[in-house]
Amino acid sequence: MARLSYEELQEIMKKEGVSRIWSWSKFNCFHTSPFEYFLKYIKKAEEDRTDCIYTTTGGIAHDILERHYSGSLAYQDMINDFEDGWVTAVDIADMKFDRNSPEKNDTISQKYFENLQHFFKNHTPLKYKPMIEQFVKAKIDGNLFQGYIDICFKDDEGNINIVDWKTSSIYKGAKAENECGQLVVYAIGLNQQGIPMDKIKICWNFLKYVSIQYQQKNGAVKTREVERCKIGESLQSNAKMWLKAGGYDVDEYLKLLLDTNSIECLPNDVKEKYVISDCYVYVPLTDKLIDKWTTEISTTLKDIMLREEDYKETENDKVFWDTEESVKAQSYYFSTLCAYSPNLHLPYKAYLDKMEAAKNGEDTFGGLGTNDETVVKTNKGKHQNIENAEVDLSWLDEV
């Protein structure tokens, strides 16, 4: 689906009675680093580090899947497009997974490539009619969000499944609950358009992983999520048991399993012990989870707007400085993933300078960034309870 134009978004804002519209990327940017938000959305500073590959590879994967499910790219051609995109990003543009260590970069790159290469060769096609990149809006405490769902479909029970394609490491448990805010916003948006919340499911498809159902000796079936490049390695112990029970040459088959990274090399009666599929991770859409995210979103947006107001009055960028604790906790992000170098991201530069001074035995004074009392203005925001304006969500009828 084509993205809405600036004029179309302005019309939606007008109908909703709001002066701005939020995206998850903007919210998440502030959540990660207030100063990066300041650079990107207030100063509109040009990014000076464009060699990080994570965003690029994620974009390549999304584009391939979108074109495939939109009918413009055949299944068997996905792998060629991925490999072409990889060559452009890695070999030609020389983009990096790790800017600081060539050895670590090469290790990560190799695994990343093998995992996504395996996905585009072995992706399990959806059996349901998919809807791709569909627009959704959501009103949360008077704040309007807009976004595009990677893919959604109606399952056999009539549930609307919201799916986000992810090329990151897998989320499970508490990590999943702390990362699913975007999916919750999309669910709220569909609910506000009349879909019961108990008929909405949210999940990720982690492209670098597979789910493996395997049978144990006692007949019980378990499921594991493993990196695609480690399928053969992860099944060594279980396969050994079944190969031995079947009287096969255990060492020969285990070596084949490791070398081919595929269960296709196993005897049929052993191979049937396994079912390998794409890695979908669902997060239960509970009232508690919804309350958690609506509260966090509302609190964060109030914080952003108060800081923006302070900066407008003072032009003091310290209003948006990250705390020293935050910079320290996310030092890997700033060194490897952030699109702004220390030349522009001043809280990170201050942190590096302090670390260098400490290493050299120099005396350092004061902390970095701000404390929790930085923004103490009274919240002047007035939230309106406005009925949702009409927007074309007819695509829901086709799910």
Coordinates of C-alpha atoms in Angstrom, one line a residue:
M1 CA 0.0 0.0 0.0
A2 CA 1.3 3.5 -0.8
R3 CA 2.1 5.7 2.1
L4 CA -0.3 8.5 2.9
S5 CA 0.8 11.9 1.6
Y6 CA 1.6 14.9 3.8
E7 CA -1.7 16.4 2.8
E8 CA -3.6 13.3 3.7
L9 CA -2.0 13.1 7.1
Q10 CA -2.8 16.8 7.6
E11 CA -6.4 16.1 6.9
I12 CA -6.5 13.3 9.4
M13 CA -5.0 15.5 12.0
K14 CA -7.6 18.2 11.3
K15 CA -10.4 15.7 11.7
E16 CA -8.9 14.3 14.9
G17 CA -8.4 17.8 16.4
V18 CA -4.7 17.4 17.0
S19 CA -1.7 19.6 16.0
R20 CA 0.8 16.8 15.5
I21 CA 0.9 13.1 14.6
W22 CA 3.3 10.6 16.2
S23 CA 5.1 7.6 14.8
W24 CA 6.6 4.7 16.7
S25 CA 10.0 5.5 15.3
K26 CA 9.9 9.0 16.8
F27 CA 8.7 7.7 20.1
N28 CA 11.3 5.0 20.2
C29 CA 14.1 7.4 19.2
F30 CA 13.4 9.5 22.3
H31 CA 13.0 6.3 24.4
T32 CA 16.5 5.3 23.3
S33 CA 18.2 8.7 23.5
P34 CA 16.6 12.0 24.2
F35 CA 19.6 13.8 22.6
E36 CA 19.3 11.7 19.4
Y37 CA 15.7 12.8 19.3
F38 CA 16.8 16.4 19.7
L39 CA 19.3 16.0 16.8
K40 CA 17.0 14.2 14.5
Y41 CA 13.6 15.9 15.0
I42 CA 14.4 19.3 16.5
K43 CA 17.8 20.3 15.1
K44 CA 17.1 18.2 12.0
A45 CA 20.9 17.5 11.9
E46 CA 22.1 15.4 9.0
E47 CA 23.3 12.0 10.2
D48 CA 27.1 11.7 9.9
R49 CA 27.5 8.0 10.3
T50 CA 25.9 6.0 7.5
D51 CA 28.0 2.9 7.6
C52 CA 25.7 0.9 10.0
I53 CA 24.1 -2.0 8.2
Y54 CA 21.4 -3.1 10.6
T55 CA 18.7 -0.7 9.3
T56 CA 19.7 -1.4 5.7
T57 CA 19.5 -5.2 6.0
G58 CA 16.2 -4.8 7.8
G59 CA 14.9 -2.6 5.0
I60 CA 16.1 -5.1 2.4
A61 CA 14.3 -8.0 4.1
H62 CA 11.1 -5.9 4.5
D63 CA 11.1 -4.8 0.9
I64 CA 11.6 -8.3 -0.5
L65 CA 8.7 -9.7 1.7
E66 CA 6.4 -6.8 0.8
R67 CA 7.0 -7.3 -2.9
H68 CA 6.5 -11.1 -2.6
Y69 CA 3.2 -10.9 -0.7
S70 CA 2.1 -8.0 -3.0
G71 CA 2.5 -10.4 -5.9
S72 CA 5.4 -8.6 -7.7
L73 CA 8.2 -11.0 -6.6
A74 CA 8.1 -14.8 -7.0
Y75 CA 9.0 -16.9 -4.1
Q76 CA 12.0 -18.5 -5.8
D77 CA 13.4 -15.0 -6.7
M78 CA 13.5 -13.7 -3.1
I79 CA 16.9 -15.3 -2.4
N80 CA 18.5 -13.6 -5.5
D81 CA 17.2 -10.2 -4.5
F82 CA 18.5 -10.7 -0.9
E83 CA 21.9 -11.7 -2.1
D84 CA 22.1 -8.8 -4.6
G85 CA 21.1 -6.4 -1.8
W86 CA 23.7 -7.9 0.5
V87 CA 26.4 -7.5 -2.0
T88 CA 25.5 -3.8 -2.5
A89 CA 25.4 -3.1 1.2
V90 CA 28.4 -5.1 2.4
D91 CA 30.8 -5.4 -0.5
I92 CA 30.1 -2.2 -2.4
A93 CA 28.9 0.3 0.3
D94 CA 31.2 -1.4 2.9
M95 CA 28.6 -1.1 5.7
K96 CA 29.4 -2.5 9.1
F97 CA 27.8 -4.6 11.8
D98 CA 30.5 -3.5 14.2
R99 CA 32.5 -0.4 13.6
N100 CA 35.2 -1.0 16.2
S101 CA 36.4 -4.6 15.5
P102 CA 37.0 -6.0 12.1
E103 CA 37.1 -9.6 13.5
K104 CA 33.8 -9.1 15.4
N105 CA 32.2 -7.5 12.3
D106 CA 33.2 -10.4 10.1
T107 CA 31.8 -13.0 12.6
I108 CA 28.5 -11.1 12.9
S109 CA 28.3 -10.6 9.2
Q110 CA 28.8 -14.2 8.3
K111 CA 26.1 -15.4 10.8
Y112 CA 23.7 -12.7 9.7
F113 CA 24.1 -13.6 6.1
E114 CA 23.7 -17.3 6.7
N115 CA 20.6 -16.8 8.8
L116 CA 18.8 -14.5 6.3
Q117 CA 19.9 -16.6 3.3
H118 CA 18.3 -19.6 4.9
F119 CA 15.1 -17.7 5.6
F120 CA 14.7 -16.6 2.0
K121 CA 15.3 -20.1 0.8
N122 CA 13.1 -21.8 3.3
H123 CA 10.4 -19.2 4.4
T124 CA 7.1 -20.9 5.2
P125 CA 4.5 -19.1 3.1
L126 CA 1.4 -17.9 4.9
K127 CA -1.7 -20.0 4.2
Y128 CA -3.9 -17.0 4.9
K129 CA -4.6 -14.1 2.7
P130 CA -2.1 -11.4 3.8
M131 CA -2.6 -7.7 3.9
I132 CA 0.6 -5.7 3.5
E133 CA 1.8 -2.4 4.9
Q134 CA -1.7 -1.3 5.8
F135 CA -2.2 2.1 7.4
V136 CA -3.5 2.3 11.0
K137 CA -4.0 5.2 13.4
A138 CA -4.5 5.1 17.1
K139 CA -5.5 7.7 19.7
I140 CA -3.8 7.3 23.0
D141 CA -4.5 9.8 25.8
G142 CA -5.3 12.5 23.2
N143 CA -2.2 11.8 21.2
L144 CA -2.5 10.5 17.6
F145 CA -0.2 7.8 16.3
Q146 CA 0.0 6.6 12.7
G147 CA 1.9 3.6 11.3
Y148 CA 1.9 0.8 8.8
I149 CA 1.5 -2.9 9.8
D150 CA 4.1 -5.1 8.1
I151 CA 1.6 -7.9 7.5
C152 CA -1.8 -8.9 9.0
F153 CA -4.2 -11.8 8.3
K154 CA -7.3 -13.4 9.7
D155 CA -6.7 -17.0 11.0
D156 CA -9.2 -19.9 11.0
E157 CA -10.6 -18.7 14.4
G158 CA -11.3 -15.3 13.0
N159 CA -8.5 -13.5 14.9
I160 CA -6.7 -10.6 13.2
N161 CA -3.0 -11.4 13.5
I162 CA -0.7 -8.3 13.5
V163 CA 2.8 -9.4 12.4
D164 CA 6.1 -7.5 12.5
W165 CA 9.0 -8.8 10.5
K166 CA 12.2 -8.7 12.6
T167 CA 15.8 -9.2 11.7
S168 CA 17.0 -8.6 15.2
S169 CA 17.8 -11.1 18.0
I170 CA 14.8 -12.9 19.3
Y171 CA 12.6 -11.5 22.1
K172 CA 11.1 -13.8 24.7
G173 CA 9.4 -13.4 28.1
A174 CA 9.9 -10.0 29.8
K175 CA 12.0 -8.8 26.9
A176 CA 9.1 -9.4 24.6
E177 CA 6.7 -7.4 26.8
N178 CA 9.2 -4.6 26.9
E179 CA 9.6 -4.5 23.1
C180 CA 6.1 -4.9 21.9
G181 CA 4.8 -1.3 22.3
Q182 CA 4.5 -0.7 18.5
L183 CA 2.4 -3.9 18.1
V184 CA 0.2 -2.7 21.1
V185 CA -0.3 0.7 19.4
Y186 CA -1.4 -1.1 16.2
A187 CA -3.8 -3.3 18.2
I188 CA -5.3 -0.2 19.9
G189 CA -5.8 1.3 16.5
L190 CA -7.7 -1.7 15.1
N191 CA -9.7 -1.9 18.3
Q192 CA -10.7 1.8 17.9
Q193 CA -12.0 0.9 14.5
G194 CA -14.3 -1.7 15.9
I195 CA -12.4 -4.9 16.1
P196 CA -12.8 -6.5 19.6
M197 CA -9.5 -6.6 21.5
D198 CA -9.9 -10.3 22.2
K199 CA -9.9 -11.0 18.4
I200 CA -6.6 -9.3 17.9
K201 CA -3.2 -11.1 18.2
I202 CA 0.2 -9.5 18.1
C203 CA 3.5 -11.2 17.2
W204 CA 6.9 -11.0 15.4
N205 CA 8.3 -13.2 12.8
F206 CA 12.0 -13.4 13.7
L207 CA 13.6 -14.0 10.3
K208 CA 17.0 -15.2 11.6
Y209 CA 15.4 -18.0 13.6
V210 CA 13.3 -21.1 13.2
S211 CA 10.9 -22.9 15.5
I212 CA 11.8 -26.6 15.8
Q213 CA 9.2 -29.1 17.2
Y214 CA 11.0 -32.3 18.1
Q215 CA 10.0 -35.5 19.7
Q216 CA 11.6 -36.8 22.8
K217 CA 12.2 -40.5 23.7
N218 CA 9.1 -40.5 26.1
G219 CA 6.9 -39.3 23.2
A220 CA 6.6 -35.7 24.5
V221 CA 7.0 -32.9 21.9
K222 CA 9.0 -29.8 22.7
T223 CA 9.6 -26.6 20.7
R224 CA 12.9 -24.7 20.5
E225 CA 13.8 -21.5 18.7
V226 CA 17.3 -21.6 17.2
E227 CA 19.3 -19.5 14.8
R228 CA 18.9 -20.8 11.3
C229 CA 22.6 -21.3 10.8
K230 CA 22.7 -23.6 13.9
I231 CA 19.9 -26.0 13.0
G232 CA 22.2 -29.0 12.5
E233 CA 24.3 -28.1 15.6
S234 CA 21.2 -27.7 17.8
L235 CA 19.8 -31.1 16.9
Q236 CA 22.9 -33.2 17.4
S237 CA 21.9 -34.7 20.8
N238 CA 18.3 -35.5 19.9
A239 CA 19.2 -36.9 16.4
K240 CA 21.9 -39.1 18.0
M241 CA 19.3 -40.7 20.1
W242 CA 16.9 -41.5 17.2
L243 CA 19.7 -42.6 14.9
K244 CA 21.0 -45.0 17.5
A245 CA 17.5 -46.4 18.1
G246 CA 17.2 -46.9 14.4
G247 CA 20.5 -48.8 14.1
Y248 CA 22.0 -46.2 11.7
D249 CA 25.6 -45.1 11.4
V250 CA 25.4 -42.3 14.0
D251 CA 28.6 -40.5 13.3
E252 CA 28.1 -40.4 9.6
Y253 CA 24.6 -38.9 9.9
L254 CA 25.5 -36.4 12.6
K255 CA 28.4 -35.1 10.5
L256 CA 26.0 -34.8 7.5
L257 CA 23.5 -33.0 9.7
L258 CA 26.2 -30.6 10.9
D259 CA 27.6 -30.0 7.4
T260 CA 24.3 -29.5 5.6
N261 CA 22.5 -27.7 8.4
S262 CA 19.4 -29.5 7.3
I263 CA 17.3 -32.5 8.4
E264 CA 16.9 -33.5 4.8
C265 CA 20.0 -35.6 5.1
L266 CA 18.5 -37.8 7.8
P267 CA 16.6 -41.1 7.3
N268 CA 12.9 -40.6 6.8
D269 CA 11.9 -42.2 10.1
V270 CA 14.3 -39.9 12.0
K271 CA 13.4 -36.8 9.9
E272 CA 9.8 -37.2 10.7
K273 CA 10.6 -36.5 14.4
Y274 CA 11.1 -32.8 13.5
V275 CA 8.9 -30.0 12.2
I276 CA 10.7 -26.8 11.3
S277 CA 8.9 -23.6 10.6
D278 CA 9.3 -19.8 10.7
C279 CA 9.8 -18.4 14.2
Y280 CA 6.6 -16.5 15.3
V281 CA 6.6 -15.1 18.8
Y282 CA 3.3 -14.1 20.2
V283 CA 2.7 -11.7 23.1
P284 CA -0.6 -12.1 25.0
L285 CA -2.6 -8.9 24.5
T286 CA -3.7 -8.6 28.2
D287 CA -5.3 -5.6 29.9
K288 CA -2.2 -5.3 32.0
L289 CA 0.0 -5.1 28.9
I290 CA -2.2 -2.5 27.3
D291 CA -2.3 -0.4 30.4
K292 CA 1.5 -0.6 30.8
W293 CA 2.1 0.7 27.3
T294 CA -0.6 3.4 27.3
T295 CA 0.8 4.7 30.5
E296 CA 4.4 4.6 29.3
I297 CA 3.4 6.3 26.0
S298 CA 1.4 9.0 27.7
T299 CA 4.2 9.8 30.2
T300 CA 6.9 9.8 27.5
L301 CA 5.0 12.1 25.2
K302 CA 4.3 14.5 28.0
D303 CA 8.1 14.5 28.8
I304 CA 9.0 15.1 25.2
M305 CA 6.6 18.1 24.8
L306 CA 7.7 19.6 28.1
R307 CA 11.3 19.4 27.0
E308 CA 10.4 20.9 23.6
E309 CA 8.7 23.8 25.4
D310 CA 11.8 24.3 27.6
Y311 CA 14.1 24.3 24.7
K312 CA 12.0 26.7 22.8
E313 CA 12.2 29.1 25.7
T314 CA 15.9 28.6 26.6
E315 CA 17.6 27.1 23.5
N316 CA 19.6 25.0 26.0
D317 CA 20.3 21.6 24.5
K318 CA 21.0 20.2 28.0
V319 CA 17.2 19.9 28.3
F320 CA 17.6 16.8 26.0
W321 CA 20.9 15.4 27.4
D322 CA 21.0 11.7 28.1
T323 CA 21.9 10.8 31.7
E324 CA 25.3 9.3 32.3
E325 CA 23.7 6.1 33.4
S326 CA 21.7 5.9 30.2
V327 CA 24.7 6.5 28.0
K328 CA 26.8 3.9 29.9
A329 CA 24.0 1.3 29.7
Q330 CA 23.7 1.9 25.9
S331 CA 27.3 2.4 25.0
Y332 CA 27.2 -0.4 22.5
Y333 CA 24.3 1.3 20.7
F334 CA 26.1 4.6 20.5
S335 CA 29.3 3.0 19.3
T336 CA 27.8 0.6 16.8
L337 CA 24.2 1.5 15.9
C338 CA 23.7 5.2 16.4
A339 CA 23.7 7.3 13.2
Y340 CA 25.3 10.3 14.9
S341 CA 29.0 10.3 15.8
P342 CA 30.3 11.7 19.1
N343 CA 31.0 14.9 17.1
L344 CA 27.3 15.5 17.1
H345 CA 26.0 13.4 20.0
L346 CA 27.5 15.5 22.7
P347 CA 26.4 13.4 25.8
Y348 CA 28.1 10.4 24.3
K349 CA 31.2 12.5 23.5
A350 CA 31.2 13.7 27.1
Y351 CA 31.0 10.1 28.3
L352 CA 33.9 9.1 26.1
D353 CA 36.0 12.0 27.3
K354 CA 35.3 11.1 30.9
M355 CA 36.3 7.5 30.3
E356 CA 39.5 8.6 28.5
A357 CA 40.3 11.0 31.4
A358 CA 39.7 8.2 33.9
K359 CA 42.0 5.9 32.0
N360 CA 44.7 8.5 32.0
G361 CA 44.4 9.0 35.7
E362 CA 43.0 12.5 35.4
D363 CA 40.6 14.0 37.9
T364 CA 37.1 14.4 36.6
F365 CA 34.4 16.5 38.0
G366 CA 30.6 16.3 37.9
G367 CA 28.4 13.9 36.1
L368 CA 27.1 13.8 32.6
G369 CA 23.7 14.6 31.3
T370 CA 20.8 15.4 33.5
N371 CA 19.2 14.0 36.6
D372 CA 15.6 13.0 37.0
E373 CA 14.7 16.6 37.9
T374 CA 15.8 18.2 34.6
V375 CA 12.3 18.9 33.4
V376 CA 10.1 20.4 36.2
K377 CA 7.7 22.5 34.2
T378 CA 4.0 22.2 35.0
N379 CA 2.2 20.0 32.4
K380 CA 0.2 22.5 30.4
G381 CA -1.1 19.9 28.0
K382 CA -4.8 19.7 27.6
H383 CA -6.0 16.4 26.1
Q384 CA -9.2 16.3 24.0
N385 CA -11.7 13.5 24.0
I386 CA -12.5 13.5 20.3
E387 CA -14.2 10.7 18.4
N388 CA -12.1 9.0 15.9
A389 CA -12.3 10.7 12.5
E390 CA -13.1 8.6 9.4
V391 CA -10.2 7.2 7.6
D392 CA -10.0 4.5 4.9
L393 CA -9.6 1.3 6.7
S394 CA -11.7 -0.7 4.3
W395 CA -8.7 -3.1 3.9
L396 CA -9.9 -4.7 7.2
D397 CA -12.9 -6.0 5.3
E398 CA -10.6 -7.9 3.0
V399 CA -8.5 -9.6 5.8

